[in-house]
mmCIF file of N, CA and C in Angstrom:
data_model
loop_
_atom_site.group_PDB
_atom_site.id
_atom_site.type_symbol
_atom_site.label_atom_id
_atom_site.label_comp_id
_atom_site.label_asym_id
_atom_site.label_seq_id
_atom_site.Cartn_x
_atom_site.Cartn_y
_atom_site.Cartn_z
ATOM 1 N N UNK A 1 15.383 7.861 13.760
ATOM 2 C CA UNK A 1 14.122 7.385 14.316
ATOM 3 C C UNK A 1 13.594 6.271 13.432
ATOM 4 N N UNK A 2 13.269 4.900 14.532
ATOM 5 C CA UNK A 2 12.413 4.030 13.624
ATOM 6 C C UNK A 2 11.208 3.368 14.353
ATOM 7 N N UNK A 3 10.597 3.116 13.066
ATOM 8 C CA UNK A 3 8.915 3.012 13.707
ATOM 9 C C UNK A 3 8.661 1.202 12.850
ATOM 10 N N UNK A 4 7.640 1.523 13.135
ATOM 11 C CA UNK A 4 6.621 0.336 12.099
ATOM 12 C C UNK A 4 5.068 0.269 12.841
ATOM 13 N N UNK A 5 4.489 0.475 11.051
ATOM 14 C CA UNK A 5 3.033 0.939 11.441
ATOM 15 C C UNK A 5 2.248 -0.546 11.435
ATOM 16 N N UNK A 6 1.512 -0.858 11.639
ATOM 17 C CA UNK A 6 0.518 -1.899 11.244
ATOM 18 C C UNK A 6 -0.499 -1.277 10.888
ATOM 19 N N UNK A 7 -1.331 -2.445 9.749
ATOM 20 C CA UNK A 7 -2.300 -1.721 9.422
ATOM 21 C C UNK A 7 -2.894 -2.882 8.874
ATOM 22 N N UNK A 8 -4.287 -2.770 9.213
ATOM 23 C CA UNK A 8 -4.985 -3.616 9.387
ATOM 24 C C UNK A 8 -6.065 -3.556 8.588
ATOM 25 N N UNK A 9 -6.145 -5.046 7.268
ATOM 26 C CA UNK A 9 -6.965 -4.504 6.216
ATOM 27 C C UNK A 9 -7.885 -6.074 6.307
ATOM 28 N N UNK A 10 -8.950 -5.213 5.627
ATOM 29 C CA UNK A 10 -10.305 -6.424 5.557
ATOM 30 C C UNK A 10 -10.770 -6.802 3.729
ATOM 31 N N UNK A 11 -9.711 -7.175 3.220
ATOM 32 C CA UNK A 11 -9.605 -7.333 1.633
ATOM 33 C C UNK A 11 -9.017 -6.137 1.390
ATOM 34 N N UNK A 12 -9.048 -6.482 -0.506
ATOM 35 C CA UNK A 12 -8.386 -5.620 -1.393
ATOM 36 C C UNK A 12 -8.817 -4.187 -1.274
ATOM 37 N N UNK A 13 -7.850 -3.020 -1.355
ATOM 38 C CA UNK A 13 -8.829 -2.115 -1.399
ATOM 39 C C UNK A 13 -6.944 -0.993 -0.536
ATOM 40 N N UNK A 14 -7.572 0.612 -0.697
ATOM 41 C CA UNK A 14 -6.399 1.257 -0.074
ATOM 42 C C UNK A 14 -6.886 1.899 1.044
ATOM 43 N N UNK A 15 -5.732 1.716 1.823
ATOM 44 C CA UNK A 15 -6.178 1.806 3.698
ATOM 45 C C UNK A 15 -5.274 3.446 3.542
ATOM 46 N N UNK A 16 -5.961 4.190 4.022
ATOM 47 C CA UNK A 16 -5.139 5.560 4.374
ATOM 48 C C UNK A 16 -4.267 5.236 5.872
ATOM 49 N N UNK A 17 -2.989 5.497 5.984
ATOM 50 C CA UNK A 17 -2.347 5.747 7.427
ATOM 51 C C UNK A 17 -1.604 6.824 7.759
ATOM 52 N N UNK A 18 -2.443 8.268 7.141
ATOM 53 C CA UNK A 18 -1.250 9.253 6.720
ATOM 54 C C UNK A 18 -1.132 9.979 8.146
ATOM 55 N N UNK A 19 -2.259 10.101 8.565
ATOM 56 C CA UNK A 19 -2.241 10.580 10.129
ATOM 57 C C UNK A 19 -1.892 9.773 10.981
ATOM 58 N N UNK A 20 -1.157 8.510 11.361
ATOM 59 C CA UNK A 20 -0.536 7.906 11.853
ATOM 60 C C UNK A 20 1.134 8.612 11.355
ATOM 61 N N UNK A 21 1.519 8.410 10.545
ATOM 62 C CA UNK A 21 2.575 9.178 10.127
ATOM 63 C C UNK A 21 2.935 11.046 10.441
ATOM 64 N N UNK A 22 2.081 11.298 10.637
ATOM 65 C CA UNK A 22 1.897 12.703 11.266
ATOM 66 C C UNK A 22 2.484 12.715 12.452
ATOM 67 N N UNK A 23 1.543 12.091 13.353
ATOM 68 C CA UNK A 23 1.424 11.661 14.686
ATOM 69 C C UNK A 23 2.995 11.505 14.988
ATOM 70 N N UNK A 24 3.454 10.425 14.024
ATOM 71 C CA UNK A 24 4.757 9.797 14.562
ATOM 72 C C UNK A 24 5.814 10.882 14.753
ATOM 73 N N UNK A 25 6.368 11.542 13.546
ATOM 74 C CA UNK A 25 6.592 12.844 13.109
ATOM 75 C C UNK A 25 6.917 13.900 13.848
ATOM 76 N N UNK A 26 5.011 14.280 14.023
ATOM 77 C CA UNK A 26 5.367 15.567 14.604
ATOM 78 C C UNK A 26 6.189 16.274 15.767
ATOM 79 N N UNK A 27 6.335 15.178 16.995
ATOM 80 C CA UNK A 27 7.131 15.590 17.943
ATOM 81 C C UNK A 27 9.001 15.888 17.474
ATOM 82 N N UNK A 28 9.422 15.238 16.639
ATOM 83 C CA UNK A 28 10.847 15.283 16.258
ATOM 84 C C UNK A 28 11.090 16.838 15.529
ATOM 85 N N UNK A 29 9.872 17.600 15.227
ATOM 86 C CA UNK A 29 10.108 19.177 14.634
ATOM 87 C C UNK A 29 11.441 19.242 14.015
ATOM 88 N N UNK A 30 11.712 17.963 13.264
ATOM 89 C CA UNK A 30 13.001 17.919 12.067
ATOM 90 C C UNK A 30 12.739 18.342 10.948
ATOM 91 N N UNK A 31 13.682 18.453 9.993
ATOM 92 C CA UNK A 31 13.520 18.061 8.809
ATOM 93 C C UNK A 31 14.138 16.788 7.906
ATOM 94 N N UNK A 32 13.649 15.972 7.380
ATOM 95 C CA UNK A 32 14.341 15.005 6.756
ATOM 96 C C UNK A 32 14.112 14.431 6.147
ATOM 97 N N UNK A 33 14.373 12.756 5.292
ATOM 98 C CA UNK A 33 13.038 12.442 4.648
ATOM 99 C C UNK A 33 12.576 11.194 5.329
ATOM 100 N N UNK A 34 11.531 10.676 5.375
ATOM 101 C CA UNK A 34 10.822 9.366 5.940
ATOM 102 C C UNK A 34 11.211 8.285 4.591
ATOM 103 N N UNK A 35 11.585 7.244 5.109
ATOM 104 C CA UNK A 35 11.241 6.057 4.042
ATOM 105 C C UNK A 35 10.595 5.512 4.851
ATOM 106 N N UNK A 36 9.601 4.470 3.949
ATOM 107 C CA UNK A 36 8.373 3.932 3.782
ATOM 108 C C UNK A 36 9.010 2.595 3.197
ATOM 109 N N UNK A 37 8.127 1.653 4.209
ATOM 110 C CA UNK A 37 8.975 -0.054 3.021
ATOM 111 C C UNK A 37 8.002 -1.158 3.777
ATOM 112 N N UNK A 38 7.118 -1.524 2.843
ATOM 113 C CA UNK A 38 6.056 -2.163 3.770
ATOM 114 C C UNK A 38 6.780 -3.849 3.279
ATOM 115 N N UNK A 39 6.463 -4.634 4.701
ATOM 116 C CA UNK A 39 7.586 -5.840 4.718
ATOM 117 C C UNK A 39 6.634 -7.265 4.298
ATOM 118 N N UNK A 40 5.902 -6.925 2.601
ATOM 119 C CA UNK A 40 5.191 -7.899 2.750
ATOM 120 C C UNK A 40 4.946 -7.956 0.504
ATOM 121 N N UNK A 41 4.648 -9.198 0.139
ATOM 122 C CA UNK A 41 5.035 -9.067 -1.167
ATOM 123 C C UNK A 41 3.617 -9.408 -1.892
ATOM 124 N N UNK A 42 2.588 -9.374 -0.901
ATOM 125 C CA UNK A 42 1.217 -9.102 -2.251
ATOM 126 C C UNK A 42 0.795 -7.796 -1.677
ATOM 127 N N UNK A 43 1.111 -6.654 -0.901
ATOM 128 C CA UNK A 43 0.917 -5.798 -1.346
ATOM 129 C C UNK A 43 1.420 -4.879 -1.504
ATOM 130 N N UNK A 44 1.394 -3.315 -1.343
ATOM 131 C CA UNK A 44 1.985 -2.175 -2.128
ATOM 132 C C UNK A 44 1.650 -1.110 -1.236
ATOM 133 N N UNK A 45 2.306 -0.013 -1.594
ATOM 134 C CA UNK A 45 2.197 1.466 -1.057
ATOM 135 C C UNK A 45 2.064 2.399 -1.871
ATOM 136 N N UNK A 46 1.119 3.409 -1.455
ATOM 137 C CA UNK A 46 0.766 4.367 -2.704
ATOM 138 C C UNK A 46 0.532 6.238 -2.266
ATOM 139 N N UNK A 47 0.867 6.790 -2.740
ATOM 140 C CA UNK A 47 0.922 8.330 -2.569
ATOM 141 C C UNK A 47 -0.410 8.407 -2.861
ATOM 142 N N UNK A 48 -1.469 9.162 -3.030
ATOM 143 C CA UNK A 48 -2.649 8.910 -3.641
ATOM 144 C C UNK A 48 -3.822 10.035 -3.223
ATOM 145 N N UNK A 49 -4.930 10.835 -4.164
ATOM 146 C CA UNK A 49 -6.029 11.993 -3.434
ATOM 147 C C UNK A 49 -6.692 10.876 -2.211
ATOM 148 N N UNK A 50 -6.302 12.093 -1.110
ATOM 149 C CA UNK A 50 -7.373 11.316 -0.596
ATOM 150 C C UNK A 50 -8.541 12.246 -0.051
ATOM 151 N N UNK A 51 -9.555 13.070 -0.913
ATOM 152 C CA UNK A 51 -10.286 13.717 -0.534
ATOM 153 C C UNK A 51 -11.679 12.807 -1.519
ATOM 154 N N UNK A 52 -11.166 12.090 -2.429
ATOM 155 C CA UNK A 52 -12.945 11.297 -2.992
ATOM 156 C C UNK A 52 -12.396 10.709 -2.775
ATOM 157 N N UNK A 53 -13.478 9.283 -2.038
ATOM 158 C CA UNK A 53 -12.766 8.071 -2.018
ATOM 159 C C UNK A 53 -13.101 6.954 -3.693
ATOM 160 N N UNK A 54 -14.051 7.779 -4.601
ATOM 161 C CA UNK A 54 -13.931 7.178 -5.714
ATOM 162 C C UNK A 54 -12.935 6.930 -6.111
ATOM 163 N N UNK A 55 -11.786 8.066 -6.132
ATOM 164 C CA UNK A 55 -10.263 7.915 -6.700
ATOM 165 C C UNK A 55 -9.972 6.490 -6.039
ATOM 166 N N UNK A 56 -9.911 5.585 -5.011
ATOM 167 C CA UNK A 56 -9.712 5.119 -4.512
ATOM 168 C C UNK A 56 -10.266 3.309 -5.278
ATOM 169 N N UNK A 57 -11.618 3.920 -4.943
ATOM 170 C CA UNK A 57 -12.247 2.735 -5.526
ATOM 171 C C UNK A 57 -12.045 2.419 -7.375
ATOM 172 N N UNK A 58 -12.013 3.376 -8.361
ATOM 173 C CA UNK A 58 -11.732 3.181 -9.251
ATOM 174 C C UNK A 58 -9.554 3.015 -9.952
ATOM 175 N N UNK A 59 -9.093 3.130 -8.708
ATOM 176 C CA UNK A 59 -7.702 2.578 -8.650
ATOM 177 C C UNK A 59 -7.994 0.947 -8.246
ATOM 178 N N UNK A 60 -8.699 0.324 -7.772
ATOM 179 C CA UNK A 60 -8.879 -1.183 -7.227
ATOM 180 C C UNK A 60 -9.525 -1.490 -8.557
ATOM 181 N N UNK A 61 -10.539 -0.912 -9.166
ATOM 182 C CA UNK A 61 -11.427 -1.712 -10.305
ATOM 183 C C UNK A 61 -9.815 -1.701 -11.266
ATOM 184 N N UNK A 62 -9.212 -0.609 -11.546
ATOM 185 C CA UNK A 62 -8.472 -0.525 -12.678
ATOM 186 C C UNK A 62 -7.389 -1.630 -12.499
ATOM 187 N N UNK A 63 -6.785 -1.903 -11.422
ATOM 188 C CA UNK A 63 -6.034 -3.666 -10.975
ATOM 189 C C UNK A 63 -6.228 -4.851 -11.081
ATOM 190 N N UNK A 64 -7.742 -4.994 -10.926
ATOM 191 C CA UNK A 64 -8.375 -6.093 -10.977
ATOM 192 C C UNK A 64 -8.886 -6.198 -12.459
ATOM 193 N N UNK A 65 -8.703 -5.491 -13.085
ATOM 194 C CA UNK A 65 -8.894 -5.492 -14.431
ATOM 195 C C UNK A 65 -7.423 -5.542 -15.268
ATOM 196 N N UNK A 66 -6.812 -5.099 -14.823
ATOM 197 C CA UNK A 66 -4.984 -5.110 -15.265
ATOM 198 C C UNK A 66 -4.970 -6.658 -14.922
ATOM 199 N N UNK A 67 -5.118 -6.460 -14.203
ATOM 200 C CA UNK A 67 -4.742 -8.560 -13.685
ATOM 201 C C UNK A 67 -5.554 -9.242 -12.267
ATOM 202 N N UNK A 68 -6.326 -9.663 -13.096
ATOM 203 C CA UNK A 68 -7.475 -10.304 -12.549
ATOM 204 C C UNK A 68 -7.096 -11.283 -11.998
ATOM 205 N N UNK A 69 -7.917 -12.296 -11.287
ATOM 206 C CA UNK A 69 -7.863 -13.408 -10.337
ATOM 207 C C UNK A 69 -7.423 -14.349 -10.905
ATOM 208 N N UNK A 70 -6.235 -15.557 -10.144
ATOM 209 C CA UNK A 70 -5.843 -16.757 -11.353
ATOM 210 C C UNK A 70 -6.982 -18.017 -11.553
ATOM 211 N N UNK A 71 -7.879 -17.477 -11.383
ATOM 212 C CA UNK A 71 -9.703 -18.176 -12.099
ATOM 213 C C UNK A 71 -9.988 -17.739 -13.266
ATOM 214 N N UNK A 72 -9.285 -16.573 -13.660
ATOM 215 C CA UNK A 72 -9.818 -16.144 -14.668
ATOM 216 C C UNK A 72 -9.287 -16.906 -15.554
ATOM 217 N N UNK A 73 -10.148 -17.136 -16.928
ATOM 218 C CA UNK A 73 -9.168 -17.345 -18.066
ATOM 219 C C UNK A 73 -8.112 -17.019 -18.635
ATOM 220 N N UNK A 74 -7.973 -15.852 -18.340
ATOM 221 C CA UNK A 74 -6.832 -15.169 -19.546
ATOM 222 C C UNK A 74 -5.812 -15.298 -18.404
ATOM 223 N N UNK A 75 -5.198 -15.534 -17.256
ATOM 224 C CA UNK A 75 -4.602 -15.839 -16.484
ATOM 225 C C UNK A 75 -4.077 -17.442 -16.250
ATOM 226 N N UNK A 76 -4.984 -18.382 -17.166
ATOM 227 C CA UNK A 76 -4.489 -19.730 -17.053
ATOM 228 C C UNK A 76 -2.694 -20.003 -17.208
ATOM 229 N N UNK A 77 -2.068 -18.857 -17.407
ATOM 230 C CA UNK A 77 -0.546 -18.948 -17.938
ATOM 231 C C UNK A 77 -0.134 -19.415 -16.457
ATOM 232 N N UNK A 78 -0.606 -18.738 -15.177
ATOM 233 C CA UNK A 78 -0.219 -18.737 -13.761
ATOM 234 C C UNK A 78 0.222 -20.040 -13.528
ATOM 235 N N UNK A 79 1.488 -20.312 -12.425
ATOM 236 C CA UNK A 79 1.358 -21.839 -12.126
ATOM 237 C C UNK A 79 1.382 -21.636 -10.616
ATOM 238 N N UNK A 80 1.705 -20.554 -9.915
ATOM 239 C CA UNK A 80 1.390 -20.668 -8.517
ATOM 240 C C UNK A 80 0.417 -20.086 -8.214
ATOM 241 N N UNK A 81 -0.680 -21.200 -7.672
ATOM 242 C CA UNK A 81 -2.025 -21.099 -7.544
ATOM 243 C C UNK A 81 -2.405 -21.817 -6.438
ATOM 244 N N UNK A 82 -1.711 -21.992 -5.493
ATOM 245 C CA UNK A 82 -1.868 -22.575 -4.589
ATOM 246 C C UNK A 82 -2.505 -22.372 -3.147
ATOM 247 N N UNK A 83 -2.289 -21.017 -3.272
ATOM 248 C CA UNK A 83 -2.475 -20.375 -2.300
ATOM 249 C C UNK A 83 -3.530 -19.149 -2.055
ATOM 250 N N UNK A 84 -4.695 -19.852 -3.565
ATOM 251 C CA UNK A 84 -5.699 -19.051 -3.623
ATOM 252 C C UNK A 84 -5.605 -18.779 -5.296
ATOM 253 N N UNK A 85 -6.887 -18.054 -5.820
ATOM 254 C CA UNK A 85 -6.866 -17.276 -6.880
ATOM 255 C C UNK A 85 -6.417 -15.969 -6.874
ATOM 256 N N UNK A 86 -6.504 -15.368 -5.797
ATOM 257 C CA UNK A 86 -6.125 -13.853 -5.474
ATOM 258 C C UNK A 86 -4.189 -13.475 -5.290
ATOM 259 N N UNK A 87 -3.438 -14.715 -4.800
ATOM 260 C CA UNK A 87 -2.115 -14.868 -4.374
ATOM 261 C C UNK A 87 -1.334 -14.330 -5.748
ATOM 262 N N UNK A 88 -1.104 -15.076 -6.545
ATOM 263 C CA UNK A 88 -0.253 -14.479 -7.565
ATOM 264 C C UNK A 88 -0.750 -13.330 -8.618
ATOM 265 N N UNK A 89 -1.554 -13.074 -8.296
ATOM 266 C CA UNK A 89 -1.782 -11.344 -8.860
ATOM 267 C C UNK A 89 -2.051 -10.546 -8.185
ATOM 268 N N UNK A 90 -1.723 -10.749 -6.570
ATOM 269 C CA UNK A 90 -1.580 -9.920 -5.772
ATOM 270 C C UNK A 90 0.139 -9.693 -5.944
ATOM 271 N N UNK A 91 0.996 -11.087 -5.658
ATOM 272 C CA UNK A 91 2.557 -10.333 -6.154
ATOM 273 C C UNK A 91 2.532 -9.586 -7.668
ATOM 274 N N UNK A 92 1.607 -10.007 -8.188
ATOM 275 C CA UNK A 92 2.296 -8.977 -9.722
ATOM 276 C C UNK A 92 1.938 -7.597 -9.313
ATOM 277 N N UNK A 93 1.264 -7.460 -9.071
ATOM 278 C CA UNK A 93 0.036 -5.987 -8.685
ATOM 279 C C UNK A 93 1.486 -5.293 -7.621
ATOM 280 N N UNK A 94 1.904 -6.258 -6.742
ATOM 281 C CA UNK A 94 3.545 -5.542 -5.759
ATOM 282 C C UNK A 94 4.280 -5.788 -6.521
ATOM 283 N N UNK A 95 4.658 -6.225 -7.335
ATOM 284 C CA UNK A 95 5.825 -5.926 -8.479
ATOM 285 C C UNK A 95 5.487 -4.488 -9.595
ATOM 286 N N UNK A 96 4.530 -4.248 -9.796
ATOM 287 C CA UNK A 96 4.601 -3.322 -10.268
ATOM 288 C C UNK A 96 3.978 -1.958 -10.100
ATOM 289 N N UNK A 97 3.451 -2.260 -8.501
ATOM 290 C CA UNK A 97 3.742 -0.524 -7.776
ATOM 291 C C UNK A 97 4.683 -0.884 -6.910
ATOM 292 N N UNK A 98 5.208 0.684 -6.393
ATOM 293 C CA UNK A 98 6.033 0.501 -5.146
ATOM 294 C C UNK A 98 5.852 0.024 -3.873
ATOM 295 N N UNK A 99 6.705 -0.675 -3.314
ATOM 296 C CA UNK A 99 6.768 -0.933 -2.198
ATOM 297 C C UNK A 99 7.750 -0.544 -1.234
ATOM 298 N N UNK A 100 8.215 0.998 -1.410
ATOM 299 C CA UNK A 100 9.100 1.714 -0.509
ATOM 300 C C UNK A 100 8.790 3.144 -1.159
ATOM 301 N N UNK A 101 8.403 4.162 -0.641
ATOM 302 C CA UNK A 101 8.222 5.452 -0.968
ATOM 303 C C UNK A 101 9.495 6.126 0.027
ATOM 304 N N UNK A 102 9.680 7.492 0.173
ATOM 305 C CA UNK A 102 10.461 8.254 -0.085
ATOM 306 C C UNK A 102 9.435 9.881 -0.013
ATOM 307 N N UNK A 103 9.297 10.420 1.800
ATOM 308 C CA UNK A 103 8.715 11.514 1.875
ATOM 309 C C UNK A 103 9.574 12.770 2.525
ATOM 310 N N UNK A 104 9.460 13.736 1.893
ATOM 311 C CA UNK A 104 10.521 14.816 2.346
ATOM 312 C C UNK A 104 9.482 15.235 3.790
ATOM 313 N N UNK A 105 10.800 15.989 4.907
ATOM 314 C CA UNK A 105 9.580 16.130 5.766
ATOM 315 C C UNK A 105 10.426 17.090 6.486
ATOM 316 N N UNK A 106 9.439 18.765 6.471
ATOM 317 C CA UNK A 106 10.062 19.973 7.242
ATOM 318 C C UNK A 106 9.056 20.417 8.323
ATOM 319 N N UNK A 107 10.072 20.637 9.201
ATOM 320 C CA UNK A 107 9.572 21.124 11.045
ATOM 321 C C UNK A 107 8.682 19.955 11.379
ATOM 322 N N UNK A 108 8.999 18.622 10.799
ATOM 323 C CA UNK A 108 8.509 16.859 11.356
ATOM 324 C C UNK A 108 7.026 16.993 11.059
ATOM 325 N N UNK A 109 6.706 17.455 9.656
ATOM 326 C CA UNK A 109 5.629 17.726 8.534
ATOM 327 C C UNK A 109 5.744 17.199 7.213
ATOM 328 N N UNK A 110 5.281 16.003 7.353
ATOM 329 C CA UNK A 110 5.766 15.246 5.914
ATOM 330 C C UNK A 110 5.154 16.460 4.794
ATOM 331 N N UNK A 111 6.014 16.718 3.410
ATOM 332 C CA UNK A 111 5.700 17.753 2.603
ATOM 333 C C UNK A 111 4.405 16.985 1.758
ATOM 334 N N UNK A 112 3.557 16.553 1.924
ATOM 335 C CA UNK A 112 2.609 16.116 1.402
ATOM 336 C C UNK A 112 1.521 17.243 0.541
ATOM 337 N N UNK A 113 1.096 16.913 -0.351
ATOM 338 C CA UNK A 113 0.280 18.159 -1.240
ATOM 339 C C UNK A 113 -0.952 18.020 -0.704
ATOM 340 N N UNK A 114 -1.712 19.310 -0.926
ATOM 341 C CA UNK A 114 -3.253 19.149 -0.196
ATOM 342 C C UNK A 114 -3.938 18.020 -0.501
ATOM 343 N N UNK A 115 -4.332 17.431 -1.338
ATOM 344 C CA UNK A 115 -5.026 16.250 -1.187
ATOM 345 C C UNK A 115 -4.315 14.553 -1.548
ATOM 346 N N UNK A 116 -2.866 14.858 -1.067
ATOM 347 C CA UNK A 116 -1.970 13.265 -0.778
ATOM 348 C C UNK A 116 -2.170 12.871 0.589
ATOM 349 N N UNK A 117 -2.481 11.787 0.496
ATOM 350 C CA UNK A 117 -2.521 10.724 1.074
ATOM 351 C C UNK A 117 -1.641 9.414 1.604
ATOM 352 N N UNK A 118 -0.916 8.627 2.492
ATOM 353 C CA UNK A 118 -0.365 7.956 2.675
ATOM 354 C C UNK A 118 -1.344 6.137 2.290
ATOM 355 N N UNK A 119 -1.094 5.583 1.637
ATOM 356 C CA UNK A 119 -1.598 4.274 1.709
ATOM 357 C C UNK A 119 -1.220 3.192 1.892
ATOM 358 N N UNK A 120 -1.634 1.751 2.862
ATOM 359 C CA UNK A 120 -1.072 0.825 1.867
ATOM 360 C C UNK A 120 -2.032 0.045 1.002
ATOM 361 N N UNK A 121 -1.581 -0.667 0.185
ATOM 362 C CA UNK A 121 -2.743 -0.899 -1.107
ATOM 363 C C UNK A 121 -2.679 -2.508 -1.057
ATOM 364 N N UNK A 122 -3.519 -2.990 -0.298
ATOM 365 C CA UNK A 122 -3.538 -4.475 -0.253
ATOM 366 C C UNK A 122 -4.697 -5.251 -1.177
ATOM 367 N N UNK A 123 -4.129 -6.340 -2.233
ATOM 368 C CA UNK A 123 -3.748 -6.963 -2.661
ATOM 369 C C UNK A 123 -4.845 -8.382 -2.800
ATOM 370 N N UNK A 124 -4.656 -8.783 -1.340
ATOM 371 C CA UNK A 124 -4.778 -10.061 -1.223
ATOM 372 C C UNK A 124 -6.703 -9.919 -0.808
ATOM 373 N N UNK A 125 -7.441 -10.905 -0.776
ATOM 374 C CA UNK A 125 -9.242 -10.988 -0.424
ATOM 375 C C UNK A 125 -9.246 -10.971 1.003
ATOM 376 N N UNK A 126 -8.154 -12.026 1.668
ATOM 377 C CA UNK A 126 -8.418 -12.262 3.228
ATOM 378 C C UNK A 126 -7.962 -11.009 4.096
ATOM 379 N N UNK A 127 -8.132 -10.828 5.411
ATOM 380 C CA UNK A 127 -7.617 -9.868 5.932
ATOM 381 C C UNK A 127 -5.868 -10.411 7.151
ATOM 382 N N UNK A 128 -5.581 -8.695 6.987
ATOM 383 C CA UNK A 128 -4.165 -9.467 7.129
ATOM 384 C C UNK A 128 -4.282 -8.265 8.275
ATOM 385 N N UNK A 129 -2.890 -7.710 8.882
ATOM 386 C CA UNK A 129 -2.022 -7.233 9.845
ATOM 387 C C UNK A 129 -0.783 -7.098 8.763
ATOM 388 N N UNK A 130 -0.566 -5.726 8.308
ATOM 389 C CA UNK A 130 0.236 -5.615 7.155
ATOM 390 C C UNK A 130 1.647 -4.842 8.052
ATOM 391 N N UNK A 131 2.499 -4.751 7.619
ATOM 392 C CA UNK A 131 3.882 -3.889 8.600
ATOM 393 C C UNK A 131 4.358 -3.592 7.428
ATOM 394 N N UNK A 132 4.340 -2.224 7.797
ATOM 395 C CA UNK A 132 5.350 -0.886 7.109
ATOM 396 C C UNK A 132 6.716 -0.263 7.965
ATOM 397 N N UNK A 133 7.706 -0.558 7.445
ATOM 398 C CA UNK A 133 8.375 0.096 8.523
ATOM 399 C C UNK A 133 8.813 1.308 8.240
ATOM 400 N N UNK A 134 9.360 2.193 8.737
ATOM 401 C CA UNK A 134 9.380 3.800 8.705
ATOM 402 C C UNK A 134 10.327 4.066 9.515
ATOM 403 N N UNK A 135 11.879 4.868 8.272
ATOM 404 C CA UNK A 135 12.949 5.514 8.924
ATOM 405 C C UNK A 135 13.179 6.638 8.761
ATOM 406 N N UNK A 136 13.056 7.373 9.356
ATOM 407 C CA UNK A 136 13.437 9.285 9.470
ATOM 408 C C UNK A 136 14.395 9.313 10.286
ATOM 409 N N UNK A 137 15.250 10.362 8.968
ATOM 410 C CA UNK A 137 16.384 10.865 9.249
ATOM 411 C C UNK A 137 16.889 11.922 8.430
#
């Protein structure tokens, strides 16, 4: 089985789509695992609580503080800047989370822990139409 989710974000920040993934799922009453591989390189995918959405918001402050905008000073090293201040530390920020997860999934029930979450974790200020694609088997 293959899918692809869209998901539709209005700036930086993590979009839950875990009940979309449910949804998809549940009729196949398999077991197997889902990969996850979102087809885009400023942003990322993240396992993540999703019962406070502080967890949420203080994962975005802690990025933007790891690697801030290429306006900032301490970022003057950047040379592709072309395409905004937000562009090339949105690819570093997808270089160094994942961008393909890996979910085990019994009777077409991703094994998710009580308070995990499916995300994708975008990156970029403008809003996009992001694609994840999704293979269970």
């Amino acid at each position: 089985m293959q899918t692809e989710f869209i998901i539709s974000t209005q700036g930086p920040g993590l979009y839950e789509f875990t009940s979309g993934i449910r949804d998809w799922l549940a009729p196949s009453g398999r077991d197997g695992l889902l990969t996850l591989f979102v087809r885009h390189t400023s942003c990322s995918l993240a396992i993540q609580e999703n019962a406070d959405p502080e967890v949420r918001t203080d994962l975005q402050a802690f990025f933007e503080r790891l690697v801030p905008p290429a306006d900032d000073p301490s970022m003057a090293y950047l040379r592709h800047t072309y395409e905004g201040p937000d562009d090339m530390p949105a690819h570093i920020k997808a270089a160094l989370l994942p961008v393909s997860l890996g979910i085990p999934v019994a009777a077409g029930v991703p094994m998710l822990g009580t308070w995990q979450g499916v995300y994708l974790f975008e990156h970029r200020t403008q809003s996009h139409n992001r694609r994840v694609a999704a293979h269970f088997a």
